[in-house]
Amino acid sequence: MEKRFVYADNAATTRVSDAAFEAALPYLRENFGNPSSIHSKGMAASRAVLEARQRIADAIGAKVNEVYFTSGGSEADNWALLSAAQAGARKHKKHIITTSIEHHAVLNTCKYLETLGFEVTYLPVSSEGIVNVQDLKKALRDDTCLVSVMLANNEIGTLQPVSEISVLCREKGVLLHTDAVAAIGHDEIDVKTLGADMLSVSGHKIHAPKGIGFLYAKRGTPLCSMINGGGQEKGLRAGTENVPAIAALGTAVCEACSDIKAKNEYITPLRDMLIDGLLKTEGAYLNGSRTMRTDGNVNISFSGVEGESMILMLDMNGICASSGSACTSGALEPSHVLTAIGCERSLARGSLRLTINEENTAEDIRYMLKVIPEVITRLRTLR
Ligand SMILES: *Cc1c(COP(=O)(O)O)cnc(C)c1O
């Protein structure tokens, strides 16, 4: 089999799509105006921002004034949590519920809020990585101001029962935030059926550039001031808008949210072919759920191998993959998500995450199924 280049790390970041790139270009060149300027160049830019906001709102079933642009998923997560915490503190409600498998943008904001006197409950998850709704119900208290549960996990792809959780939160009058960064484009998102008050999305995971994202906040949700300055984003997130990136994001969100069924029907069989093939290797274990899983996510642990060496050797063979999440793979500590699902330390360190998308082909899968077992065997004999 001929050597190929296979990018299978789409949960770390994606290629900017041609349409998103084209959407950004006019705002880097002829339409370079500042959206706050009232002349024609300014108006062209402000129209682009409004149009992107409208397209995003339509794609997720929101209203145009419920979409706030941010620098990405991390900022949207920070903003949601800090907002709910500030509003909660005013009513002496300083308890937050989240899960042990959230992205660090949520977990480390919770850690920060703990230093300000908030109490945080980190819910455990099942061995498949799913939070138990009854556990959440029991954790809700009179002083709970926020529940934050991700829609899909970025490492093991598990889908969380967020709409069920929203019913409990509504009954209790508790704000609900969901990090939808790893879910958008893989699952239909309608903020009304989901019932979340706040939802975070990042551009670069769905073929927009890095450094752009948005926070959906339902009308009436108390948002704090994230950046003080001018009147952008209703005066809550000041700073001249990143117009080219916003235009690209509008296009990328539209593309991500259209034909999801067709994409699922293309990607899921490829993912299953990859999982089934890799599980034939001796000492291979699937992390996460077989069914409650995003379409492109594969996460498998191999006994007796070290993640970093596996990634480097795969790279030499043209395969871009990841071990744990990109944010934690620099550190030697096993991923907090794999730890939370009870994956033992040595297996957690031998984990391989492959995240494929609509750009991958069956030929890519066959290539990975040939190369990966060879690499595993080689690494085991080198030990
Ligand atoms: C990537 C990611 C983020 C962070 O988004 P950035 O735009 O990189 O800041 C947050 N949550 C999840 C689940 C992610 O996968």
Tab-separated table of N, CA, C and O in Angstrom, residues 230-273:
chain	number	residue	atom	x	y	z
A	230	GLY	N	-15.649	49.682	24.062
A	230	GLY	CA	-16.701	50.242	23.208
A	230	GLY	C	-17.998	49.462	23.281
A	230	GLY	O	-18.181	48.583	24.121
A	231	GLY	N	-18.886	49.790	22.357
A	231	GLY	CA	-20.241	49.252	22.443
A	231	GLY	C	-20.479	47.945	21.702
A	231	GLY	O	-21.617	47.492	21.590
A	232	GLN	N	-19.406	47.289	21.233
A	232	GLN	CA	-19.597	46.054	20.450
A	232	GLN	C	-20.256	44.955	21.293
A	232	GLN	O	-20.095	44.917	22.508
A	233	GLU	N	-20.952	44.078	20.652
A	233	GLU	CA	-21.667	42.958	21.317
A	233	GLU	C	-22.483	43.503	22.504
A	233	GLU	O	-22.354	43.040	23.646
A	234	LYS	N	-23.308	44.456	22.212
A	234	LYS	CA	-24.182	45.117	23.208
A	234	LYS	C	-23.387	45.712	24.364
A	234	LYS	O	-23.885	45.796	25.496
A	235	GLY	N	-22.152	46.084	24.114
A	235	GLY	CA	-21.332	46.698	25.146
A	235	GLY	C	-20.775	45.703	26.152
A	235	GLY	O	-20.121	46.073	27.117
A	236	LEU	N	-20.989	44.412	25.904
A	236	LEU	CA	-20.569	43.393	26.879
A	236	LEU	C	-19.223	42.768	26.512
A	236	LEU	O	-18.541	42.191	27.353
A	237	ARG	N	-18.860	42.892	25.236
A	237	ARG	CA	-17.617	42.276	24.781
A	237	ARG	C	-17.026	43.255	23.765
A	237	ARG	O	-17.265	43.156	22.562
A	238	ALA	N	-16.323	44.240	24.323
A	238	ALA	CA	-15.838	45.340	23.500
A	238	ALA	C	-14.671	44.920	22.623
A	238	ALA	O	-14.077	43.864	22.825
A	239	GLY	N	-14.338	45.793	21.689
A	239	GLY	CA	-13.231	45.529	20.766
A	239	GLY	C	-13.765	45.418	19.353
A	239	GLY	O	-14.815	44.795	19.135
A	240	THR	N	-13.036	46.011	18.399
A	240	THR	CA	-13.471	45.962	17.004
A	240	THR	C	-13.632	44.522	16.555
A	240	THR	O	-12.762	43.684	16.799
A	241	GLU	N	-14.745	44.238	15.938
A	241	GLU	CA	-15.074	42.877	15.534
A	241	GLU	C	-14.052	42.316	14.541
A	241	GLU	O	-13.559	43.022	13.685
A	242	ASN	N	-13.807	41.012	14.663
A	242	ASN	CA	-12.930	40.306	13.719
A	242	ASN	C	-13.788	39.951	12.502
A	242	ASN	O	-14.234	38.811	12.333
A	243	VAL	N	-14.024	40.956	11.655
A	243	VAL	CA	-15.012	40.808	10.581
A	243	VAL	C	-14.718	39.640	9.627
A	243	VAL	O	-15.623	38.840	9.346
A	244	PRO	N	-13.478	39.488	9.131
A	244	PRO	CA	-13.244	38.355	8.215
A	244	PRO	C	-13.550	37.003	8.868
A	244	PRO	O	-14.185	36.141	8.254
A	245	ALA	N	-13.125	36.857	10.115
A	245	ALA	CA	-13.355	35.582	10.808
A	245	ALA	C	-14.842	35.380	11.097
A	245	ALA	O	-15.348	34.250	11.027
A	246	ILE	N	-15.532	36.471	11.408
A	246	ILE	CA	-16.974	36.370	11.679
A	246	ILE	C	-17.716	35.944	10.411
A	246	ILE	O	-18.598	35.079	10.447
A	247	ALA	N	-17.324	36.528	9.269
A	247	ALA	CA	-17.965	36.154	7.999
A	247	ALA	C	-17.708	34.679	7.701
A	247	ALA	O	-18.609	33.939	7.287
A	248	ALA	N	-16.470	34.240	7.954
A	248	ALA	CA	-16.127	32.832	7.730
A	248	ALA	C	-16.921	31.929	8.673
A	248	ALA	O	-17.405	30.860	8.273
A	249	LEU	N	-17.076	32.377	9.920
A	249	LEU	CA	-17.816	31.573	10.903
A	249	LEU	C	-19.276	31.412	10.482
A	249	LEU	O	-19.838	30.316	10.606
A	250	GLY	N	-19.872	32.495	9.988
A	250	GLY	CA	-21.262	32.417	9.526
A	250	GLY	C	-21.431	31.326	8.481
A	250	GLY	O	-22.348	30.495	8.556
A	251	THR	N	-20.501	31.321	7.526
A	251	THR	CA	-20.541	30.309	6.461
A	251	THR	C	-20.280	28.908	7.026
A	251	THR	O	-20.974	27.945	6.689
A	252	ALA	N	-19.286	28.805	7.912
A	252	ALA	CA	-18.910	27.491	8.455
A	252	ALA	C	-20.041	26.885	9.291
A	252	ALA	O	-20.293	25.676	9.212
A	253	VAL	N	-20.720	27.720	10.087
A	253	VAL	CA	-21.812	27.199	10.908
A	253	VAL	C	-22.943	26.699	10.015
A	253	VAL	O	-23.508	25.625	10.243
A	254	CYS	N	-23.232	27.477	8.956
A	254	CYS	CA	-24.268	27.047	8.001
A	254	CYS	C	-23.923	25.700	7.385
A	254	CYS	O	-24.757	24.795	7.320
A	255	GLU	N	-22.678	25.579	6.942
A	255	GLU	CA	-22.244	24.317	6.324
A	255	GLU	C	-22.286	23.174	7.334
A	255	GLU	O	-22.737	22.074	7.012
A	256	ALA	N	-21.833	23.455	8.557
A	256	ALA	CA	-21.789	22.404	9.588
A	256	ALA	C	-23.191	21.895	9.908
A	256	ALA	O	-23.384	20.707	10.143
A	257	CYS	N	-24.154	22.819	9.916
A	257	CYS	CA	-25.502	22.445	10.351
A	257	CYS	C	-26.397	21.971	9.216
A	257	CYS	O	-27.565	21.649	9.445
A	258	SER	N	-25.876	21.941	7.988
A	258	SER	CA	-26.739	21.442	6.911
A	258	SER	C	-26.312	20.022	6.524
A	258	SER	O	-25.145	19.648	6.649
A	259	ASP	N	-27.277	19.250	6.089
A	259	ASP	CA	-27.049	17.857	5.653
A	259	ASP	C	-26.349	17.013	6.718
A	259	ASP	O	-25.511	16.165	6.395
A	260	ILE	N	-26.684	17.232	7.971
A	260	ILE	CA	-26.033	16.461	9.033
A	260	ILE	C	-26.307	14.967	8.876
A	260	ILE	O	-25.404	14.147	9.008
A	261	LYS	N	-27.548	14.628	8.532
A	261	LYS	CA	-27.917	13.209	8.352
A	261	LYS	C	-27.027	12.559	7.299
A	261	LYS	O	-26.487	11.474	7.506
A	262	ALA	N	-26.877	13.240	6.169
A	262	ALA	CA	-26.074	12.699	5.069
A	262	ALA	C	-24.617	12.530	5.511
A	262	ALA	O	-23.986	11.512	5.213
A	263	LYS	N	-24.108	13.527	6.246
A	263	LYS	CA	-22.725	13.426	6.727
A	263	LYS	C	-22.592	12.256	7.700
A	263	LYS	O	-21.647	11.466	7.619
A	264	ASN	N	-23.546	12.139	8.626
A	264	ASN	CA	-23.540	11.027	9.580
A	264	ASN	C	-23.531	9.686	8.841
A	264	ASN	O	-22.782	8.777	9.197
A	265	GLU	N	-24.361	9.598	7.799
A	265	GLU	CA	-24.466	8.336	7.062
A	265	GLU	C	-23.190	7.995	6.295
A	265	GLU	O	-22.908	6.838	6.030
A	266	TYR	N	-22.419	9.013	5.981
A	266	TYR	CA	-21.134	8.774	5.310
A	266	TYR	C	-20.043	8.442	6.343
A	266	TYR	O	-19.267	7.502	6.167
A	267	ILE	N	-19.998	9.231	7.430
A	267	ILE	CA	-18.879	9.125	8.378
A	267	ILE	C	-19.011	7.924	9.328
A	267	ILE	O	-18.023	7.227	9.592
A	268	THR	N	-20.232	7.675	9.833
A	268	THR	CA	-20.394	6.621	10.844
A	268	THR	C	-19.880	5.248	10.376
A	268	THR	O	-19.144	4.591	11.123
A	269	PRO	N	-20.207	4.791	9.161
A	269	PRO	CA	-19.667	3.487	8.738
A	269	PRO	C	-18.136	3.482	8.650
A	269	PRO	O	-17.506	2.470	8.969
A	270	LEU	N	-17.549	4.608	8.258
A	270	LEU	CA	-16.084	4.688	8.206
A	270	LEU	C	-15.511	4.590	9.620
A	270	LEU	O	-14.518	3.897	9.866
A	271	ARG	N	-16.150	5.312	10.557
A	271	ARG	CA	-15.715	5.261	11.953
A	271	ARG	C	-15.804	3.833	12.484
A	271	ARG	O	-14.866	3.337	13.132
A	272	ASP	N	-16.923	3.151	12.207
A	272	ASP	CA	-17.104	1.794	12.719
A	272	ASP	C	-16.116	0.812	12.094
A	272	ASP	O	-15.632	-0.099	12.766
A	273	MET	N	-15.811	1.037	10.825
A	273	MET	CA	-14.816	0.198	10.141
A	273	MET	C	-13.456	0.366	10.839
A	273	MET	O	-12.732	-0.610	11.082
